[in-house]
């Protein structure tokens, strides 16, 4: 007889999620480009709303997140009744797994998809299954081929983290059309606010078209509220009903609600952030490509940069070198890119610094100098 409690099946198979590092021993001035947090931090209006809330923090939050759902509904022309808020979209991802998958079921995602999908799947005893990608991009045919009688949920991050690639709306429609009706398709659009591609759609039309597609969004990226934990899902009525039964009655804190309303209404800040991101993402991609690195074209606020197999000039060595310069990026071994680093798009001087440091690492002239 064991003398300790045994966790449910699947739980000990979870590799705990490792977030981006945030400090370097012995360094006080650091450039943190490891978690896609939004170059400018929160909008000043959002920070002000958060501060104002402090005097009332003894009050429980509005468990229905009414003001935030109304603000999101107005902003995107959505019915607030079909919006469910969560403590980060991570919470919504795990609630969807809890609601729709369990032991014996399969949760499908693409090979280099977001690691919270297998973690959430295993946490409910389900099996996570991956389908191969083509050119570091989700492959609709491969995903459909990987579907079995046991498949319950398919998670598609669009655009995907960490590759930055995306599927055009027509391909996502083809994916939905090829899936059984009882399979929940979750379109994780954490980076949607950064996207300007004409053929992209975050998923609203597909949610509206049936009862089996959900779109999730987050306040952790362009809105810069990662520390507050806030996300939302746009769901068909049947799924919203299920999530509202399952979630904690006060799953989103009052400060997050207040800051979230201010963030969604600060259109100028969002627009400025989007423009900045496009400019410095493209600039950084061009410089790193000129240095001979393999940069995956991205529509998000980050770049996947591959260094190749030469260990002396590889990703791990580059990561240590960048750390010695006070720059933190993200190693990608856990995502199946042992030669890759993911670099978030930060402020102009931060991008110049990271490009300069990588040039130095490679023993080349800084291509960004004077640019
Ligand atoms: C960052 C991210 C999320 C969101 O995280 P939360 O902070 O929990 O809202 C979800 N999906 C992807 C693909 C992400 O990169």
PDB file of N, CA, C and O in Angstrom, residues 152-218:
ATOM      1  N   UNK A 152     -11.536  14.699 -29.922  1.00  0.00           N
ATOM      2  CA  UNK A 152     -12.611  15.515 -29.338  1.00  0.00           C
ATOM      3  C   UNK A 152     -12.394  17.009 -29.578  1.00  0.00           C
ATOM      4  O   UNK A 152     -13.343  17.759 -29.720  1.00  0.00           O
ATOM      5  N   UNK A 153     -11.106  17.432 -29.533  1.00  0.00           N
ATOM      6  CA  UNK A 153     -10.798  18.864 -29.675  1.00  0.00           C
ATOM      7  C   UNK A 153      -9.614  19.013 -30.630  1.00  0.00           C
ATOM      8  O   UNK A 153      -8.679  18.201 -30.603  1.00  0.00           O
ATOM      9  N   UNK A 154      -9.659  20.042 -31.462  1.00  0.00           N
ATOM     10  CA  UNK A 154      -8.497  20.408 -32.275  1.00  0.00           C
ATOM     11  C   UNK A 154      -8.154  21.858 -31.923  1.00  0.00           C
ATOM     12  O   UNK A 154      -8.997  22.752 -32.064  1.00  0.00           O
ATOM     13  N   UNK A 155      -6.936  22.076 -31.440  1.00  0.00           N
ATOM     14  CA  UNK A 155      -6.469  23.436 -31.141  1.00  0.00           C
ATOM     15  C   UNK A 155      -5.620  23.935 -32.300  1.00  0.00           C
ATOM     16  O   UNK A 155      -4.648  23.272 -32.698  1.00  0.00           O
ATOM     17  N   UNK A 156      -5.964  25.106 -32.814  1.00  0.00           N
ATOM     18  CA  UNK A 156      -5.146  25.727 -33.850  1.00  0.00           C
ATOM     19  C   UNK A 156      -4.794  27.140 -33.409  1.00  0.00           C
ATOM     20  O   UNK A 156      -5.678  27.995 -33.278  1.00  0.00           O
ATOM     21  N   UNK A 157      -3.509  27.374 -33.137  1.00  0.00           N
ATOM     22  CA  UNK A 157      -3.081  28.744 -32.840  1.00  0.00           C
ATOM     23  C   UNK A 157      -2.882  29.432 -34.182  1.00  0.00           C
ATOM     24  O   UNK A 157      -2.120  28.966 -35.017  1.00  0.00           O
ATOM     25  N   UNK A 158      -3.600  30.528 -34.396  1.00  0.00           N
ATOM     26  CA  UNK A 158      -3.576  31.214 -35.689  1.00  0.00           C
ATOM     27  C   UNK A 158      -3.577  32.719 -35.468  1.00  0.00           C
ATOM     28  O   UNK A 158      -4.600  33.275 -35.111  1.00  0.00           O
ATOM     29  N   UNK A 159      -2.438  33.411 -35.661  1.00  0.00           N
ATOM     30  CA  UNK A 159      -1.127  32.881 -36.029  1.00  0.00           C
ATOM     31  C   UNK A 159      -0.573  31.981 -34.921  1.00  0.00           C
ATOM     32  O   UNK A 159      -0.970  32.098 -33.769  1.00  0.00           O
ATOM     33  N   UNK A 160       0.370  31.113 -35.332  1.00  0.00           N
ATOM     34  CA  UNK A 160       0.930  30.189 -34.345  1.00  0.00           C
ATOM     35  C   UNK A 160       2.114  30.804 -33.599  1.00  0.00           C
ATOM     36  O   UNK A 160       2.884  31.569 -34.151  1.00  0.00           O
ATOM     37  N   UNK A 161       2.213  30.451 -32.343  1.00  0.00           N
ATOM     38  CA  UNK A 161       3.384  30.716 -31.516  1.00  0.00           C
ATOM     39  C   UNK A 161       4.079  29.370 -31.329  1.00  0.00           C
ATOM     40  O   UNK A 161       3.414  28.436 -30.902  1.00  0.00           O
ATOM     41  N   UNK A 162       5.338  29.206 -31.631  1.00  0.00           N
ATOM     42  CA  UNK A 162       6.389  30.205 -31.840  1.00  0.00           C
ATOM     43  C   UNK A 162       6.762  30.462 -33.307  1.00  0.00           C
ATOM     44  O   UNK A 162       7.726  31.188 -33.536  1.00  0.00           O
ATOM     45  N   UNK A 163       6.050  29.917 -34.300  1.00  0.00           N
ATOM     46  CA  UNK A 163       6.525  30.076 -35.672  1.00  0.00           C
ATOM     47  C   UNK A 163       6.148  31.423 -36.276  1.00  0.00           C
ATOM     48  O   UNK A 163       6.848  31.928 -37.154  1.00  0.00           O
ATOM     49  N   UNK A 164       4.996  31.985 -35.855  1.00  0.00           N
ATOM     50  CA  UNK A 164       4.534  33.249 -36.427  1.00  0.00           C
ATOM     51  C   UNK A 164       3.806  33.085 -37.749  1.00  0.00           C
ATOM     52  O   UNK A 164       3.404  34.058 -38.372  1.00  0.00           O
ATOM     53  N   UNK A 165       3.645  31.833 -38.192  1.00  0.00           N
ATOM     54  CA  UNK A 165       2.956  31.576 -39.463  1.00  0.00           C
ATOM     55  C   UNK A 165       1.452  31.471 -39.216  1.00  0.00           C
ATOM     56  O   UNK A 165       1.003  31.354 -38.075  1.00  0.00           O
ATOM     57  N   UNK A 166       0.672  31.499 -40.307  1.00  0.00           N
ATOM     58  CA  UNK A 166      -0.784  31.446 -40.137  1.00  0.00           C
ATOM     59  C   UNK A 166      -1.454  30.710 -41.290  1.00  0.00           C
ATOM     60  O   UNK A 166      -0.849  30.488 -42.332  1.00  0.00           O
ATOM     61  N   UNK A 167      -2.698  30.341 -41.044  1.00  0.00           N
ATOM     62  CA  UNK A 167      -3.525  29.782 -42.108  1.00  0.00           C
ATOM     63  C   UNK A 167      -4.522  30.842 -42.552  1.00  0.00           C
ATOM     64  O   UNK A 167      -5.200  31.448 -41.716  1.00  0.00           O
ATOM     65  N   UNK A 168      -4.649  31.071 -43.860  1.00  0.00           N
ATOM     66  CA  UNK A 168      -5.661  32.008 -44.350  1.00  0.00           C
ATOM     67  C   UNK A 168      -7.073  31.492 -44.037  1.00  0.00           C
ATOM     68  O   UNK A 168      -7.271  30.281 -43.817  1.00  0.00           O
ATOM     69  N   UNK A 169      -8.025  32.419 -44.034  1.00  0.00           N
ATOM     70  CA  UNK A 169      -9.397  32.081 -43.653  1.00  0.00           C
ATOM     71  C   UNK A 169      -9.942  30.894 -44.450  1.00  0.00           C
ATOM     72  O   UNK A 169     -10.619  30.023 -43.899  1.00  0.00           O
ATOM     73  N   UNK A 170      -9.627  30.846 -45.740  1.00  0.00           N
ATOM     74  CA  UNK A 170     -10.167  29.772 -46.579  1.00  0.00           C
ATOM     75  C   UNK A 170      -9.661  28.405 -46.110  1.00  0.00           C
ATOM     76  O   UNK A 170     -10.404  27.412 -46.135  1.00  0.00           O
ATOM     77  N   UNK A 171      -8.403  28.352 -45.663  1.00  0.00           N
ATOM     78  CA  UNK A 171      -7.846  27.095 -45.174  1.00  0.00           C
ATOM     79  C   UNK A 171      -8.481  26.687 -43.846  1.00  0.00           C
ATOM     80  O   UNK A 171      -8.728  25.505 -43.599  1.00  0.00           O
ATOM     81  N   UNK A 172      -8.758  27.660 -42.989  1.00  0.00           N
ATOM     82  CA  UNK A 172      -9.404  27.342 -41.705  1.00  0.00           C
ATOM     83  C   UNK A 172     -10.830  26.838 -41.966  1.00  0.00           C
ATOM     84  O   UNK A 172     -11.294  25.894 -41.323  1.00  0.00           O
ATOM     85  N   UNK A 173     -11.487  27.445 -42.934  1.00  0.00           N
ATOM     86  CA  UNK A 173     -12.842  26.984 -43.309  1.00  0.00           C
ATOM     87  C   UNK A 173     -12.791  25.547 -43.830  1.00  0.00           C
ATOM     88  O   UNK A 173     -13.637  24.716 -43.508  1.00  0.00           O
ATOM     89  N   UNK A 174     -11.765  25.269 -44.617  1.00  0.00           N
ATOM     90  CA  UNK A 174     -11.617  23.912 -45.164  1.00  0.00           C
ATOM     91  C   UNK A 174     -11.360  22.914 -44.036  1.00  0.00           C
ATOM     92  O   UNK A 174     -11.867  21.794 -44.054  1.00  0.00           O
ATOM     93  N   UNK A 175     -10.598  23.353 -43.028  1.00  0.00           N
ATOM     94  CA  UNK A 175     -10.338  22.495 -41.867  1.00  0.00           C
ATOM     95  C   UNK A 175     -11.648  22.184 -41.145  1.00  0.00           C
ATOM     96  O   UNK A 175     -11.973  21.032 -40.864  1.00  0.00           O
ATOM     97  N   UNK A 176     -12.416  23.236 -40.862  1.00  0.00           N
ATOM     98  CA  UNK A 176     -13.699  23.037 -40.151  1.00  0.00           C
ATOM     99  C   UNK A 176     -14.613  22.119 -40.957  1.00  0.00           C
ATOM    100  O   UNK A 176     -15.228  21.202 -40.405  1.00  0.00           O
ATOM    101  N   UNK A 177     -14.666  22.345 -42.266  1.00  0.00           N
ATOM    102  CA  UNK A 177     -15.566  21.562 -43.121  1.00  0.00           C
ATOM    103  C   UNK A 177     -15.162  20.087 -43.136  1.00  0.00           C
ATOM    104  O   UNK A 177     -16.009  19.207 -43.299  1.00  0.00           O
ATOM    105  N   UNK A 178     -13.864  19.812 -42.921  1.00  0.00           N
ATOM    106  CA  UNK A 178     -13.399  18.430 -42.965  1.00  0.00           C
ATOM    107  C   UNK A 178     -13.494  17.713 -41.627  1.00  0.00           C
ATOM    108  O   UNK A 178     -13.217  16.513 -41.541  1.00  0.00           O
ATOM    109  N   UNK A 179     -13.858  18.447 -40.578  1.00  0.00           N
ATOM    110  CA  UNK A 179     -13.942  17.833 -39.246  1.00  0.00           C
ATOM    111  C   UNK A 179     -15.365  17.358 -38.963  1.00  0.00           C
ATOM    112  O   UNK A 179     -16.327  18.009 -39.378  1.00  0.00           O
ATOM    113  N   UNK A 180     -15.487  16.279 -38.211  1.00  0.00           N
ATOM    114  CA  UNK A 180     -16.817  15.859 -37.744  1.00  0.00           C
ATOM    115  C   UNK A 180     -17.436  16.984 -36.919  1.00  0.00           C
ATOM    116  O   UNK A 180     -16.736  17.744 -36.256  1.00  0.00           O
ATOM    117  N   UNK A 181     -18.744  17.033 -36.926  1.00  0.00           N
ATOM    118  CA  UNK A 181     -19.455  18.078 -36.195  1.00  0.00           C
ATOM    119  C   UNK A 181     -19.256  18.008 -34.694  1.00  0.00           C
ATOM    120  O   UNK A 181     -19.358  19.023 -33.986  1.00  0.00           O
ATOM    121  N   UNK A 182     -18.953  16.821 -34.175  1.00  0.00           N
ATOM    122  CA  UNK A 182     -18.811  16.697 -32.711  1.00  0.00           C
ATOM    123  C   UNK A 182     -17.401  17.031 -32.234  1.00  0.00           C
ATOM    124  O   UNK A 182     -17.116  16.954 -31.038  1.00  0.00           O
ATOM    125  N   UNK A 183     -16.514  17.393 -33.163  1.00  0.00           N
ATOM    126  CA  UNK A 183     -15.157  17.807 -32.760  1.00  0.00           C
ATOM    127  C   UNK A 183     -15.142  19.320 -32.567  1.00  0.00           C
ATOM    128  O   UNK A 183     -15.540  20.077 -33.453  1.00  0.00           O
ATOM    129  N   UNK A 184     -14.694  19.741 -31.378  1.00  0.00           N
ATOM    130  CA  UNK A 184     -14.590  21.171 -31.088  1.00  0.00           C
ATOM    131  C   UNK A 184     -13.320  21.716 -31.732  1.00  0.00           C
ATOM    132  O   UNK A 184     -12.230  21.209 -31.476  1.00  0.00           O
ATOM    133  N   UNK A 185     -13.482  22.744 -32.558  1.00  0.00           N
ATOM    134  CA  UNK A 185     -12.316  23.425 -33.142  1.00  0.00           C
ATOM    135  C   UNK A 185     -12.079  24.698 -32.338  1.00  0.00           C
ATOM    136  O   UNK A 185     -12.963  25.551 -32.245  1.00  0.00           O
ATOM    137  N   UNK A 186     -10.888  24.810 -31.730  1.00  0.00           N
ATOM    138  CA  UNK A 186     -10.551  26.002 -30.947  1.00  0.00           C
ATOM    139  C   UNK A 186      -9.530  26.814 -31.728  1.00  0.00           C
ATOM    140  O   UNK A 186      -8.415  26.359 -31.981  1.00  0.00           O
ATOM    141  N   UNK A 187      -9.936  28.007 -32.142  1.00  0.00           N
ATOM    142  CA  UNK A 187      -9.038  28.917 -32.871  1.00  0.00           C
ATOM    143  C   UNK A 187      -8.445  29.869 -31.847  1.00  0.00           C
ATOM    144  O   UNK A 187      -9.130  30.739 -31.311  1.00  0.00           O
ATOM    145  N   UNK A 188      -7.179  29.658 -31.548  1.00  0.00           N
ATOM    146  CA  UNK A 188      -6.479  30.459 -30.537  1.00  0.00           C
ATOM    147  C   UNK A 188      -5.848  31.646 -31.252  1.00  0.00           C
ATOM    148  O   UNK A 188      -4.824  31.520 -31.913  1.00  0.00           O
ATOM    149  N   UNK A 189      -6.495  32.796 -31.116  1.00  0.00           N
ATOM    150  CA  UNK A 189      -6.071  33.988 -31.867  1.00  0.00           C
ATOM    151  C   UNK A 189      -5.390  34.991 -30.942  1.00  0.00           C
ATOM    152  O   UNK A 189      -5.703  36.182 -30.935  1.00  0.00           O
ATOM    153  N   UNK A 190      -4.418  34.505 -30.174  1.00  0.00           N
ATOM    154  CA  UNK A 190      -3.748  35.344 -29.171  1.00  0.00           C
ATOM    155  C   UNK A 190      -3.044  36.556 -29.790  1.00  0.00           C
ATOM    156  O   UNK A 190      -2.821  37.554 -29.115  1.00  0.00           O
ATOM    157  N   UNK A 191      -2.696  36.437 -31.088  1.00  0.00           N
ATOM    158  CA  UNK A 191      -1.951  37.530 -31.740  1.00  0.00           C
ATOM    159  C   UNK A 191      -2.777  38.251 -32.790  1.00  0.00           C
ATOM    160  O   UNK A 191      -2.237  39.022 -33.589  1.00  0.00           O
ATOM    161  N   UNK A 192      -4.083  38.021 -32.804  1.00  0.00           N
ATOM    162  CA  UNK A 192      -4.950  38.556 -33.873  1.00  0.00           C
ATOM    163  C   UNK A 192      -4.820  40.062 -34.031  1.00  0.00           C
ATOM    164  O   UNK A 192      -4.857  40.578 -35.151  1.00  0.00           O
ATOM    165  N   UNK A 193      -4.655  40.784 -32.915  1.00  0.00           N
ATOM    166  CA  UNK A 193      -4.625  42.253 -32.986  1.00  0.00           C
ATOM    167  C   UNK A 193      -3.416  42.765 -33.765  1.00  0.00           C
ATOM    168  O   UNK A 193      -3.406  43.908 -34.199  1.00  0.00           O
ATOM    169  N   UNK A 194      -2.398  41.928 -33.920  1.00  0.00           N
ATOM    170  CA  UNK A 194      -1.205  42.350 -34.648  1.00  0.00           C
ATOM    171  C   UNK A 194      -1.344  42.139 -36.159  1.00  0.00           C
ATOM    172  O   UNK A 194      -0.530  42.626 -36.928  1.00  0.00           O
ATOM    173  N   UNK A 195      -2.362  41.363 -36.562  1.00  0.00           N
ATOM    174  CA  UNK A 195      -2.413  40.899 -37.946  1.00  0.00           C
ATOM    175  C   UNK A 195      -3.081  41.915 -38.863  1.00  0.00           C
ATOM    176  O   UNK A 195      -4.141  42.450 -38.531  1.00  0.00           O
ATOM    177  N   UNK A 196      -2.463  42.142 -40.011  1.00  0.00           N
ATOM    178  CA  UNK A 196      -3.071  43.028 -41.010  1.00  0.00           C
ATOM    179  C   UNK A 196      -3.290  42.297 -42.335  1.00  0.00           C
ATOM    180  O   UNK A 196      -3.806  42.886 -43.271  1.00  0.00           O
ATOM    181  N   UNK A 197      -2.901  41.028 -42.424  1.00  0.00           N
ATOM    182  CA  UNK A 197      -3.050  40.281 -43.684  1.00  0.00           C
ATOM    183  C   UNK A 197      -4.526  40.224 -44.092  1.00  0.00           C
ATOM    184  O   UNK A 197      -5.393  39.906 -43.276  1.00  0.00           O
ATOM    185  N   UNK A 198      -4.792  40.529 -45.368  1.00  0.00           N
ATOM    186  CA  UNK A 198      -6.178  40.579 -45.866  1.00  0.00           C
ATOM    187  C   UNK A 198      -6.885  39.232 -45.842  1.00  0.00           C
ATOM    188  O   UNK A 198      -8.111  39.179 -45.740  1.00  0.00           O
ATOM    189  N   UNK A 199      -6.118  38.160 -45.975  1.00  0.00           N
ATOM    190  CA  UNK A 199      -6.756  36.846 -46.078  1.00  0.00           C
ATOM    191  C   UNK A 199      -6.863  36.152 -44.710  1.00  0.00           C
ATOM    192  O   UNK A 199      -7.154  34.975 -44.632  1.00  0.00           O
ATOM    193  N   UNK A 200      -6.619  36.924 -43.643  1.00  0.00           N
ATOM    194  CA  UNK A 200      -6.696  36.355 -42.288  1.00  0.00           C
ATOM    195  C   UNK A 200      -8.041  36.653 -41.654  1.00  0.00           C
ATOM    196  O   UNK A 200      -8.595  37.730 -41.827  1.00  0.00           O
ATOM    197  N   UNK A 201      -8.564  35.682 -40.901  1.00  0.00           N
ATOM    198  CA  UNK A 201      -9.747  35.932 -40.090  1.00  0.00           C
ATOM    199  C   UNK A 201      -9.541  35.242 -38.752  1.00  0.00           C
ATOM    200  O   UNK A 201      -9.136  34.088 -38.703  1.00  0.00           O
ATOM    201  N   UNK A 202      -9.816  35.953 -37.651  1.00  0.00           N
ATOM    202  CA  UNK A 202      -9.539  35.390 -36.330  1.00  0.00           C
ATOM    203  C   UNK A 202     -10.504  34.250 -35.979  1.00  0.00           C
ATOM    204  O   UNK A 202     -10.185  33.415 -35.140  1.00  0.00           O
ATOM    205  N   UNK A 203     -11.677  34.224 -36.607  1.00  0.00           N
ATOM    206  CA  UNK A 203     -12.561  33.073 -36.385  1.00  0.00           C
ATOM    207  C   UNK A 203     -14.021  33.386 -36.119  1.00  0.00           C
ATOM    208  O   UNK A 203     -14.832  32.454 -35.998  1.00  0.00           O
ATOM    209  N   UNK A 204     -14.389  34.669 -36.033  1.00  0.00           N
ATOM    210  CA  UNK A 204     -15.770  35.027 -35.678  1.00  0.00           C
ATOM    211  C   UNK A 204     -16.788  34.354 -36.604  1.00  0.00           C
ATOM    212  O   UNK A 204     -17.783  33.778 -36.147  1.00  0.00           O
ATOM    213  N   UNK A 205     -16.532  34.399 -37.914  1.00  0.00           N
ATOM    214  CA  UNK A 205     -17.511  33.862 -38.866  1.00  0.00           C
ATOM    215  C   UNK A 205     -17.735  32.367 -38.633  1.00  0.00           C
ATOM    216  O   UNK A 205     -18.873  31.879 -38.702  1.00  0.00           O
ATOM    217  N   UNK A 206     -16.655  31.649 -38.332  1.00  0.00           N
ATOM    218  CA  UNK A 206     -16.812  30.206 -38.110  1.00  0.00           C
ATOM    219  C   UNK A 206     -17.530  29.910 -36.797  1.00  0.00           C
ATOM    220  O   UNK A 206     -18.285  28.948 -36.693  1.00  0.00           O
ATOM    221  N   UNK A 207     -17.289  30.734 -35.777  1.00  0.00           N
ATOM    222  CA  UNK A 207     -18.030  30.549 -34.519  1.00  0.00           C
ATOM    223  C   UNK A 207     -19.518  30.726 -34.803  1.00  0.00           C
ATOM    224  O   UNK A 207     -20.359  29.915 -34.383  1.00  0.00           O
ATOM    225  N   UNK A 208     -19.857  31.786 -35.554  1.00  0.00           N
ATOM    226  CA  UNK A 208     -21.254  32.093 -35.855  1.00  0.00           C
ATOM    227  C   UNK A 208     -21.917  31.038 -36.731  1.00  0.00           C
ATOM    228  O   UNK A 208     -23.135  30.883 -36.713  1.00  0.00           O
ATOM    229  N   UNK A 209     -21.105  30.324 -37.510  1.00  0.00           N
ATOM    230  CA  UNK A 209     -21.671  29.400 -38.490  1.00  0.00           C
ATOM    231  C   UNK A 209     -22.121  28.067 -37.895  1.00  0.00           C
ATOM    232  O   UNK A 209     -22.766  27.273 -38.584  1.00  0.00           O
ATOM    233  N   UNK A 210     -21.791  27.787 -36.631  1.00  0.00           N
ATOM    234  CA  UNK A 210     -22.161  26.480 -36.098  1.00  0.00           C
ATOM    235  C   UNK A 210     -22.139  26.459 -34.589  1.00  0.00           C
ATOM    236  O   UNK A 210     -22.162  27.509 -33.934  1.00  0.00           O
ATOM    237  N   UNK A 211     -22.086  25.261 -34.025  1.00  0.00           N
ATOM    238  CA  UNK A 211     -22.100  25.146 -32.571  1.00  0.00           C
ATOM    239  C   UNK A 211     -20.853  24.431 -32.068  1.00  0.00           C
ATOM    240  O   UNK A 211     -20.828  23.890 -30.968  1.00  0.00           O
ATOM    241  N   UNK A 212     -19.801  24.413 -32.910  1.00  0.00           N
ATOM    242  CA  UNK A 212     -18.637  23.599 -32.561  1.00  0.00           C
ATOM    243  C   UNK A 212     -17.289  24.286 -32.798  1.00  0.00           C
ATOM    244  O   UNK A 212     -16.261  23.617 -32.864  1.00  0.00           O
ATOM    245  N   UNK A 213     -17.284  25.618 -32.932  1.00  0.00           N
ATOM    246  CA  UNK A 213     -16.015  26.345 -33.086  1.00  0.00           C
ATOM    247  C   UNK A 213     -15.961  27.465 -32.058  1.00  0.00           C
ATOM    248  O   UNK A 213     -16.957  28.166 -31.845  1.00  0.00           O
ATOM    249  N   UNK A 214     -14.797  27.622 -31.426  1.00  0.00           N
ATOM    250  CA  UNK A 214     -14.584  28.655 -30.414  1.00  0.00           C
ATOM    251  C   UNK A 214     -13.355  29.470 -30.818  1.00  0.00           C
ATOM    252  O   UNK A 214     -12.397  28.916 -31.347  1.00  0.00           O
ATOM    253  N   UNK A 215     -13.393  30.774 -30.565  1.00  0.00           N
ATOM    254  CA  UNK A 215     -12.201  31.610 -30.770  1.00  0.00           C
ATOM    255  C   UNK A 215     -11.744  32.125 -29.399  1.00  0.00           C
ATOM    256  O   UNK A 215     -12.555  32.630 -28.626  1.00  0.00           O
ATOM    257  N   UNK A 216     -10.454  31.989 -29.093  1.00  0.00           N
ATOM    258  CA  UNK A 216      -9.944  32.551 -27.840  1.00  0.00           C
ATOM    259  C   UNK A 216      -9.019  33.731 -28.133  1.00  0.00           C
ATOM    260  O   UNK A 216      -8.341  33.765 -29.157  1.00  0.00           O
ATOM    261  N   UNK A 217      -9.028  34.708 -27.232  1.00  0.00           N
ATOM    262  CA  UNK A 217      -8.216  35.925 -27.380  1.00  0.00           C
ATOM    263  C   UNK A 217      -7.580  36.245 -26.025  1.00  0.00           C
ATOM    264  O   UNK A 217      -8.010  35.738 -24.996  1.00  0.00           O
ATOM    265  N   UNK A 218      -6.580  37.101 -26.047  1.00  0.00           N
ATOM    266  CA  UNK A 218      -5.892  37.408 -24.797  1.00  0.00           C
ATOM    267  C   UNK A 218      -5.595  38.898 -24.660  1.00  0.00           C
ATOM    268  O   UNK A 218      -5.504  39.613 -25.660  1.00  0.00           O
TER     269      UNK A 218
END
